[in-house]
């Protein structure tokens, strides 16, 4: 999840750790959560908490870490991720799951990496975080924003489009994704005939520019200004089935837009739709749960942390960080495969059995394949495709997968 532009980014120093770490844990694996959603976004906390509790329950049912129960540290809710991180360090966390908002990630990463605590976010998507200075302690089970570009282009191509216009909201999200879409369009044999930027509430000129280019389809990349941009595109005849929406622009607009403004439009949201079994398990943990956003990514982050600790036979954050690439089935720096025979596993129990058999576990979970790369990013991105009806409401209609590098 991205809200603001990133600062403090750097180059190779952000690479994930893969070197062997000397055991330094105290024997108890402690996992903390940073829940940073308040106000209109506070609904995002419950699914992450339920998923973490479910994962801990399953890990402990399988014997915990070295025969001792894994602890989920008491959680708080605050937008001050640095303060939460400091509290979790004081509580002796070995790994921390979170935060949700990319703009709050640096504060948490700085505190936790300095304390040699591994960090796995289930929701961060800002591109700059791939290069953030973390000493190799930062990972994320959510894909970067730009991973959606080839999927947006594929939807246009599936529509029969040969030319596309891009209309994007100002800011790092709009600029980064629009640039990636332009590149992906050319690679797919489509002609990007226009790229117009707009400020939220001021999309009329961008809509007119898109119409002037006479594209077959328009790809809208926006968040806060999405509804206004759709209205302006509809006014100039560039909405409905000609429109494809980025993940930040997908919403249930209903009567908030003109009649049939989105009829036939399509858009995407990151992730996979939770299986019935996974949903049932989450509801058993929290009977009041009504939303599953980031639940799969959170669950997988907790399982991966515990599997990494099991592979290292050590609960220290340095050991966990050093083993996350390997147990995810990922690639080390330079694109080299981590050594050792691997075996696929889809639960903590299966992965623990693989370790006891002398094999390297390759965990793929509820969010799909993970395979961390040398920056701690997932190498495959899953998306749910949504189609709009005449009522301007979206229903899930399919799924797509792309590599995190835009392939």
Short mmCIF file of C-alpha atoms in Angstrom, two decimals:
data_model
loop_
_atom_site.label_atom_id
_atom_site.label_comp_id
_atom_site.label_asym_id
_atom_site.label_seq_id
_atom_site.Cartn_x
_atom_site.Cartn_y
_atom_site.Cartn_z
CA UNK A 1 0.00 0.00 0.00
CA UNK A 2 1.45 3.36 -1.02
CA UNK A 3 0.40 6.75 0.26
CA UNK A 4 3.37 9.08 -0.05
CA UNK A 5 6.65 9.39 -1.94
CA UNK A 6 9.62 7.57 -0.46
CA UNK A 7 12.68 9.24 1.03
CA UNK A 8 15.95 7.86 2.26
CA UNK A 9 16.26 5.33 -0.57
CA UNK A 10 19.60 3.89 -1.56
CA UNK A 11 21.21 1.29 -3.76
CA UNK A 12 22.80 -2.07 -3.09
CA UNK A 13 22.66 -1.68 0.71
CA UNK A 14 18.98 -2.65 0.55
CA UNK A 15 19.82 -6.19 -0.64
CA UNK A 16 18.35 -9.02 1.40
CA UNK A 17 20.69 -10.92 3.68
CA UNK A 18 21.74 -14.38 2.55
CA UNK A 19 24.99 -14.85 4.46
CA UNK A 20 25.14 -17.31 7.33
CA UNK A 21 24.47 -15.70 10.69
CA UNK A 22 25.86 -16.84 14.03
CA UNK A 23 23.10 -18.12 16.32
CA UNK A 24 22.28 -15.46 18.89
CA UNK A 25 18.63 -15.97 19.84
CA UNK A 26 17.31 -16.63 23.33
CA UNK A 27 15.28 -19.70 22.36
CA UNK A 28 11.86 -18.03 22.13
CA UNK A 29 10.61 -16.79 18.78
CA UNK A 30 8.68 -13.54 19.25
CA UNK A 31 6.70 -12.00 16.42
CA UNK A 32 5.37 -8.45 16.54
CA UNK A 33 2.78 -6.61 14.46
CA UNK A 34 2.73 -2.98 13.37
CA UNK A 35 -0.92 -2.05 12.86
CA UNK A 36 -0.87 1.48 11.47
CA UNK A 37 -4.38 1.93 10.08
CA UNK A 38 -6.67 4.52 11.63
CA UNK A 39 -9.75 6.43 10.51
CA UNK A 40 -11.21 5.23 7.21
CA UNK A 41 -8.45 2.64 6.86
CA UNK A 42 -8.85 1.02 10.27
CA UNK A 43 -10.73 -1.94 8.74
CA UNK A 44 -7.34 -3.17 7.46
CA UNK A 45 -6.13 -4.05 10.97
CA UNK A 46 -8.57 -6.87 11.71
CA UNK A 47 -7.69 -9.19 8.81
CA UNK A 48 -3.97 -8.79 9.46
CA UNK A 49 -4.40 -9.54 13.16
CA UNK A 50 -6.64 -12.55 12.48
CA UNK A 51 -4.15 -13.91 9.92
CA UNK A 52 -1.21 -13.52 12.30
CA UNK A 53 -3.11 -15.25 15.11
CA UNK A 54 -4.09 -18.09 12.77
CA UNK A 55 -0.50 -18.58 11.63
CA UNK A 56 0.82 -18.58 15.21
CA UNK A 57 -1.86 -21.10 16.20
CA UNK A 58 -0.84 -23.46 13.38
CA UNK A 59 2.88 -23.04 14.07
CA UNK A 60 2.42 -23.89 17.74
CA UNK A 61 0.17 -26.85 16.89
CA UNK A 62 3.07 -28.16 14.83
CA UNK A 63 5.47 -27.91 17.77
CA UNK A 64 6.38 -24.23 17.79
CA UNK A 65 10.00 -23.17 17.50
CA UNK A 66 12.38 -25.82 18.85
CA UNK A 67 9.58 -27.18 21.01
CA UNK A 68 8.62 -23.85 22.57
CA UNK A 69 5.49 -21.84 21.70
CA UNK A 70 5.97 -18.92 19.33
CA UNK A 71 4.76 -15.68 20.91
CA UNK A 72 2.66 -13.02 19.20
CA UNK A 73 3.47 -9.81 21.03
CA UNK A 74 0.64 -7.56 22.27
CA UNK A 75 -0.50 -5.27 19.49
CA UNK A 76 -1.35 -1.59 19.42
CA UNK A 77 -2.77 0.64 16.67
CA UNK A 78 -0.98 3.86 15.76
CA UNK A 79 0.22 5.73 12.69
CA UNK A 80 3.54 6.25 14.47
CA UNK A 81 5.30 3.17 13.12
CA UNK A 82 8.66 4.19 14.59
CA UNK A 83 7.17 4.33 18.09
CA UNK A 84 5.54 0.94 17.60
CA UNK A 85 8.86 -0.45 16.35
CA UNK A 86 10.67 0.85 19.45
CA UNK A 87 8.07 -0.79 21.70
CA UNK A 88 8.47 -4.09 19.88
CA UNK A 89 12.26 -3.94 20.17
CA UNK A 90 11.84 -3.35 23.90
CA UNK A 91 9.53 -6.41 23.99
CA UNK A 92 12.35 -8.44 22.39
CA UNK A 93 10.71 -9.06 19.02
CA UNK A 94 12.77 -11.15 16.61
CA UNK A 95 10.69 -10.31 13.54
CA UNK A 96 7.99 -7.71 12.91
CA UNK A 97 5.13 -7.92 10.42
CA UNK A 98 4.10 -4.54 8.97
CA UNK A 99 3.50 -1.71 8.50
CA UNK A 100 0.67 -1.40 5.95
CA UNK A 101 1.37 2.10 4.61
CA UNK A 102 4.52 2.49 2.53
CA UNK A 103 5.02 6.05 3.73
CA UNK A 104 5.36 4.75 7.31
CA UNK A 105 7.77 1.94 6.42
CA UNK A 106 11.04 3.93 6.66
CA UNK A 107 10.43 4.88 10.29
CA UNK A 108 9.89 1.25 11.23
CA UNK A 109 12.70 -0.10 9.07
CA UNK A 110 15.25 2.31 10.54
CA UNK A 111 14.44 1.32 14.12
CA UNK A 112 14.14 -2.41 13.52
CA UNK A 113 17.12 -2.89 11.22
CA UNK A 114 19.33 -1.01 13.66
CA UNK A 115 18.15 -3.46 16.33
CA UNK A 116 18.78 -6.41 13.96
CA UNK A 117 15.09 -7.32 13.82
CA UNK A 118 13.72 -8.70 10.55
CA UNK A 119 10.80 -6.79 8.97
CA UNK A 120 8.22 -8.27 6.58
CA UNK A 121 5.45 -6.02 5.33
CA UNK A 122 2.29 -7.66 3.94
CA UNK A 123 1.18 -4.50 2.14
CA UNK A 124 3.99 -2.07 1.23
CA UNK A 125 4.07 -1.44 -2.53
CA UNK A 126 6.14 1.73 -3.09
CA UNK A 127 8.86 1.05 -5.64
CA UNK A 128 11.51 2.97 -3.72
CA UNK A 129 11.39 0.50 -0.84
CA UNK A 130 13.27 -2.04 -2.96
CA UNK A 131 16.33 0.18 -2.60
CA UNK A 132 15.82 1.40 0.95
CA UNK A 133 18.78 1.09 3.32
CA UNK A 134 17.79 -1.73 5.65
CA UNK A 135 21.03 -3.68 5.96
CA UNK A 136 19.14 -6.59 4.41
CA UNK A 137 16.47 -6.85 7.11
CA UNK A 138 13.44 -5.68 5.06
CA UNK A 139 11.16 -7.94 3.01
CA UNK A 140 7.59 -7.71 1.73
CA UNK A 141 5.01 -10.25 0.63
CA UNK A 142 3.20 -7.58 -1.44
CA UNK A 143 4.37 -6.69 -4.95
CA UNK A 144 5.67 -3.26 -5.97
CA UNK A 145 3.17 -0.94 -7.68
CA UNK A 146 4.82 -1.21 -11.08
CA UNK A 147 4.28 -4.99 -11.21
CA UNK A 148 0.70 -4.32 -12.33
CA UNK A 149 1.79 -2.65 -15.59
CA UNK A 150 1.88 -5.73 -17.84
CA UNK A 151 -1.47 -6.88 -16.45
CA UNK A 152 -3.12 -3.54 -17.28
CA UNK A 153 -1.64 -3.75 -20.78
CA UNK A 154 -2.81 -7.35 -21.18
CA UNK A 155 -6.38 -6.30 -20.36
CA UNK A 156 -6.19 -3.67 -23.09
CA UNK A 157 -4.77 -6.17 -25.57
CA UNK A 158 -7.44 -8.72 -24.65
CA UNK A 159 -9.94 -5.95 -25.45
CA UNK A 160 -8.57 -5.84 -28.98
CA UNK A 161 -6.78 -2.53 -28.44
CA UNK A 162 -3.84 -1.57 -30.63
CA UNK A 163 -3.35 1.89 -29.14
CA UNK A 164 -3.65 3.06 -25.53
CA UNK A 165 -3.66 6.42 -23.78
CA UNK A 166 -2.47 6.67 -20.19
CA UNK A 167 -4.06 9.16 -17.81
CA UNK A 168 -2.24 9.31 -14.49
CA UNK A 169 -2.52 11.20 -11.22
CA UNK A 170 0.46 13.30 -10.17
CA UNK A 171 2.80 11.80 -7.58
CA UNK A 172 5.16 8.84 -7.39
CA UNK A 173 2.45 6.20 -7.78
CA UNK A 174 1.03 7.71 -10.97
CA UNK A 175 4.40 8.51 -12.50
CA UNK A 176 6.04 5.17 -11.71
CA UNK A 177 3.13 3.04 -12.90
CA UNK A 178 2.49 5.15 -16.02
CA UNK A 179 6.14 4.81 -17.06
CA UNK A 180 5.96 1.05 -16.51
CA UNK A 181 2.70 0.84 -18.50
CA UNK A 182 4.25 2.71 -21.43
CA UNK A 183 7.18 0.29 -21.47
CA UNK A 184 4.92 -2.75 -21.11
CA UNK A 185 2.65 -1.51 -23.91
CA UNK A 186 5.55 -1.23 -26.36
CA UNK A 187 6.83 -4.66 -25.36
CA UNK A 188 3.36 -6.08 -26.02
CA UNK A 189 3.15 -4.46 -29.44
CA UNK A 190 0.71 -1.73 -28.45
CA UNK A 191 1.22 1.94 -29.30
CA UNK A 192 1.06 4.31 -26.28
CA UNK A 193 -0.33 7.36 -28.06
CA UNK A 194 -0.65 9.70 -25.05
CA UNK A 195 0.30 10.07 -21.38
CA UNK A 196 -1.53 12.87 -19.57
CA UNK A 197 -1.01 13.85 -15.94
CA UNK A 198 -3.60 15.48 -13.68
CA UNK A 199 -4.07 16.77 -10.15
CA UNK A 200 -6.97 15.35 -8.13
CA UNK A 201 -10.09 17.30 -9.01
CA UNK A 202 -8.48 18.76 -12.12
CA UNK A 203 -8.64 15.95 -14.67
CA UNK A 204 -10.59 17.70 -17.44
CA UNK A 205 -7.53 18.71 -19.47
CA UNK A 206 -6.02 15.22 -19.19
CA UNK A 207 -9.30 13.68 -20.36
CA UNK A 208 -9.42 16.00 -23.37
CA UNK A 209 -5.80 15.12 -24.21
CA UNK A 210 -6.65 11.41 -24.07
CA UNK A 211 -9.61 11.88 -26.40
CA UNK A 212 -7.51 13.90 -28.85
CA UNK A 213 -5.13 10.94 -29.21
CA UNK A 214 -8.07 8.74 -30.30
CA UNK A 215 -6.89 5.62 -28.43
CA UNK A 216 -8.61 2.26 -28.54
CA UNK A 217 -8.43 2.07 -24.73
CA UNK A 218 -7.56 4.39 -21.84
CA UNK A 219 -5.61 3.16 -18.80
CA UNK A 220 -6.33 5.26 -15.71
CA UNK A 221 -3.69 5.25 -12.97
CA UNK A 222 -5.00 7.07 -9.95
CA UNK A 223 -5.99 6.93 -6.30
CA UNK A 224 -7.52 9.99 -4.63
CA UNK A 225 -8.47 11.59 -7.92
CA UNK A 226 -9.88 8.46 -9.57
CA UNK A 227 -13.58 9.26 -9.33
CA UNK A 228 -13.19 12.77 -10.72
CA UNK A 229 -10.98 11.49 -13.54
CA UNK A 230 -13.51 8.80 -14.48
CA UNK A 231 -16.26 11.44 -14.59
CA UNK A 232 -14.18 13.64 -16.90
CA UNK A 233 -13.26 10.71 -19.15
CA UNK A 234 -16.93 9.76 -19.33
CA UNK A 235 -17.79 13.33 -20.34
CA UNK A 236 -15.49 13.07 -23.37
CA UNK A 237 -16.55 9.55 -24.33
CA UNK A 238 -13.47 7.72 -23.04
CA UNK A 239 -15.03 5.61 -20.28
CA UNK A 240 -17.18 2.46 -20.22
CA UNK A 241 -15.62 -0.52 -21.98
CA UNK A 242 -12.74 1.66 -23.25
CA UNK A 243 -11.48 2.18 -19.69
CA UNK A 244 -9.05 0.08 -17.65
CA UNK A 245 -8.40 0.97 -14.01
CA UNK A 246 -5.22 0.55 -11.98
CA UNK A 247 -5.42 -0.99 -8.52
CA UNK A 248 -5.70 2.40 -6.84
CA UNK A 249 -8.69 3.39 -8.97
CA UNK A 250 -10.87 0.32 -8.42
CA UNK A 251 -13.83 1.04 -6.17
CA UNK A 252 -17.57 0.42 -5.89
CA UNK A 253 -18.63 3.77 -7.37
CA UNK A 254 -22.34 3.08 -7.87
CA UNK A 255 -24.43 6.25 -8.09
CA UNK A 256 -21.34 8.36 -7.42
CA UNK A 257 -20.79 8.37 -11.19
CA UNK A 258 -23.11 9.04 -14.09
CA UNK A 259 -25.38 6.27 -15.35
CA UNK A 260 -23.41 3.44 -17.03
CA UNK A 261 -20.15 5.43 -16.83
CA UNK A 262 -18.20 2.25 -16.10
CA UNK A 263 -20.35 -0.27 -17.95
CA UNK A 264 -17.85 -2.75 -19.43
CA UNK A 265 -14.78 -1.21 -17.76
CA UNK A 266 -12.26 -3.47 -16.06
CA UNK A 267 -9.71 -3.02 -13.29
CA UNK A 268 -7.42 -4.98 -11.00
CA UNK A 269 -6.67 -5.39 -7.32
CA UNK A 270 -3.51 -7.04 -5.97
CA UNK A 271 -3.55 -10.45 -4.35
CA UNK A 272 -5.56 -13.62 -4.66
CA UNK A 273 -9.13 -14.24 -3.55
CA UNK A 274 -8.97 -16.20 -0.29
CA UNK A 275 -9.99 -19.84 -0.55
CA UNK A 276 -13.13 -20.93 1.28
CA UNK A 277 -10.97 -22.98 3.66
CA UNK A 278 -8.72 -20.00 4.49
CA UNK A 279 -11.72 -17.73 5.00
CA UNK A 280 -13.29 -20.26 7.34
CA UNK A 281 -10.12 -20.50 9.40
CA UNK A 282 -9.85 -16.71 9.66
CA UNK A 283 -13.49 -16.36 10.75
CA UNK A 284 -12.92 -19.06 13.36
CA UNK A 285 -10.19 -16.83 14.81
CA UNK A 286 -12.28 -13.65 14.52
CA UNK A 287 -16.04 -14.36 14.10
CA UNK A 288 -16.66 -10.66 13.41
CA UNK A 289 -14.23 -10.49 10.49
CA UNK A 290 -15.81 -8.87 7.43
CA UNK A 291 -12.79 -8.07 5.24
CA UNK A 292 -9.86 -10.23 4.12
CA UNK A 293 -7.54 -7.54 2.70
CA UNK A 294 -3.85 -8.43 3.24
CA UNK A 295 -4.80 -11.49 5.29
CA UNK A 296 -3.07 -13.95 2.96
CA UNK A 297 0.07 -11.80 2.75
CA UNK A 298 0.18 -11.44 6.55
CA UNK A 299 -0.33 -15.15 7.14
CA UNK A 300 2.47 -15.99 4.72
CA UNK A 301 4.80 -13.44 6.31
CA UNK A 302 4.38 -15.05 9.74
CA UNK A 303 4.80 -18.59 8.39
CA UNK A 304 7.91 -17.59 6.44
CA UNK A 305 9.46 -15.99 9.51
CA UNK A 306 8.92 -19.15 11.55
CA UNK A 307 10.22 -21.41 8.74
CA UNK A 308 13.33 -19.23 8.41
CA UNK A 309 13.92 -19.52 12.16
CA UNK A 310 13.43 -23.29 11.95
CA UNK A 311 15.89 -23.55 9.06
CA UNK A 312 18.45 -21.57 11.05
CA UNK A 313 17.65 -23.35 14.30
CA UNK A 314 17.81 -19.87 15.79
CA UNK A 315 15.19 -17.24 16.58
CA UNK A 316 17.41 -14.15 16.25
CA UNK A 317 16.37 -11.53 13.70
CA UNK A 318 19.70 -11.77 11.89
CA UNK A 319 19.26 -15.52 11.38
CA UNK A 320 15.68 -15.09 10.19
CA UNK A 321 16.68 -12.39 7.70
CA UNK A 322 19.57 -14.52 6.46
CA UNK A 323 17.26 -17.45 5.67
CA UNK A 324 14.14 -15.81 4.22
CA UNK A 325 15.36 -15.81 0.62
CA UNK A 326 16.27 -19.50 0.81
CA UNK A 327 13.05 -20.76 2.44
CA UNK A 328 10.92 -18.74 0.02
CA UNK A 329 12.59 -20.46 -2.94
CA UNK A 330 14.08 -17.17 -4.08
CA UNK A 331 17.23 -15.93 -5.74
CA UNK A 332 20.34 -14.51 -4.13
CA UNK A 333 22.21 -11.45 -5.41
CA UNK A 334 23.16 -11.73 -9.07
CA UNK A 335 20.17 -13.98 -9.81
CA UNK A 336 21.84 -17.13 -8.46
CA UNK A 337 19.70 -19.86 -6.91
CA UNK A 338 20.30 -20.54 -3.23
CA UNK A 339 22.18 -23.82 -2.91
CA UNK A 340 20.74 -27.03 -1.53
CA UNK A 341 18.02 -29.46 -2.60
CA UNK A 342 14.62 -27.87 -2.10
CA UNK A 343 11.15 -29.27 -1.62
CA UNK A 344 7.86 -27.43 -2.01
CA UNK A 345 5.80 -26.92 1.14
CA UNK A 346 2.52 -25.13 1.77
CA UNK A 347 2.26 -25.04 5.57
CA UNK A 348 4.55 -24.66 8.55
CA UNK A 349 4.18 -28.37 9.30
CA UNK A 350 5.22 -29.38 5.76
CA UNK A 351 8.19 -27.02 5.81
CA UNK A 352 9.31 -28.24 9.24
CA UNK A 353 9.11 -31.84 7.98
CA UNK A 354 11.29 -30.87 5.00
CA UNK A 355 13.90 -29.34 7.30
CA UNK A 356 13.96 -32.47 9.46
CA UNK A 357 14.49 -34.51 6.28
CA UNK A 358 17.56 -32.42 5.49
CA UNK A 359 15.97 -30.52 2.61
CA UNK A 360 15.57 -26.80 2.00
CA UNK A 361 11.90 -25.79 2.24
CA UNK A 362 10.40 -23.74 -0.60
CA UNK A 363 7.27 -22.18 0.90
CA UNK A 364 4.37 -21.11 -1.31
CA UNK A 365 1.36 -20.03 0.66
CA UNK A 366 -2.07 -18.45 0.67
CA UNK A 367 -0.85 -15.46 -1.37
CA UNK A 368 0.75 -17.68 -4.03
CA UNK A 369 4.41 -18.03 -4.97
CA UNK A 370 6.75 -15.77 -3.03
CA UNK A 371 10.37 -16.44 -4.06
CA UNK A 372 12.04 -13.37 -2.56
CA UNK A 373 14.68 -11.73 -4.73
CA UNK A 374 17.90 -10.12 -3.55
CA UNK A 375 16.00 -6.96 -2.51
CA UNK A 376 13.47 -8.85 -0.42
CA UNK A 377 10.74 -8.41 -3.05
CA UNK A 378 8.40 -11.16 -4.27
CA UNK A 379 9.19 -12.23 -7.83
CA UNK A 380 5.58 -12.95 -8.87
CA UNK A 381 2.59 -10.65 -8.46
CA UNK A 382 -1.00 -11.91 -8.40
CA UNK A 383 -3.98 -9.76 -9.35
CA UNK A 384 -7.73 -10.17 -9.23
CA UNK A 385 -9.55 -8.81 -12.29
CA UNK A 386 -12.83 -6.93 -11.74
CA UNK A 387 -15.46 -6.08 -14.34
CA UNK A 388 -17.99 -3.27 -14.02
CA UNK A 389 -21.67 -3.43 -14.84
CA UNK A 390 -24.20 -0.76 -15.73
CA UNK A 391 -24.59 0.07 -12.02
CA UNK A 392 -20.90 1.15 -11.84
CA UNK A 393 -20.16 -1.67 -9.41
CA UNK A 394 -17.39 -4.22 -9.85
CA UNK A 395 -17.42 -7.97 -9.51
CA UNK A 396 -14.44 -10.30 -9.66
CA UNK A 397 -14.18 -11.87 -13.10
CA UNK A 398 -10.74 -13.47 -13.29
CA UNK A 399 -7.10 -13.40 -12.20
CA UNK A 400 -3.71 -12.64 -13.69
CA UNK A 401 -0.08 -13.12 -12.67
CA UNK A 402 2.96 -11.05 -13.63
CA UNK A 403 6.59 -11.05 -12.61
CA UNK A 404 7.61 -8.30 -10.21
CA UNK A 405 10.01 -7.00 -12.86
CA UNK A 406 7.17 -6.36 -15.27
CA UNK A 407 7.35 -9.53 -17.32
#
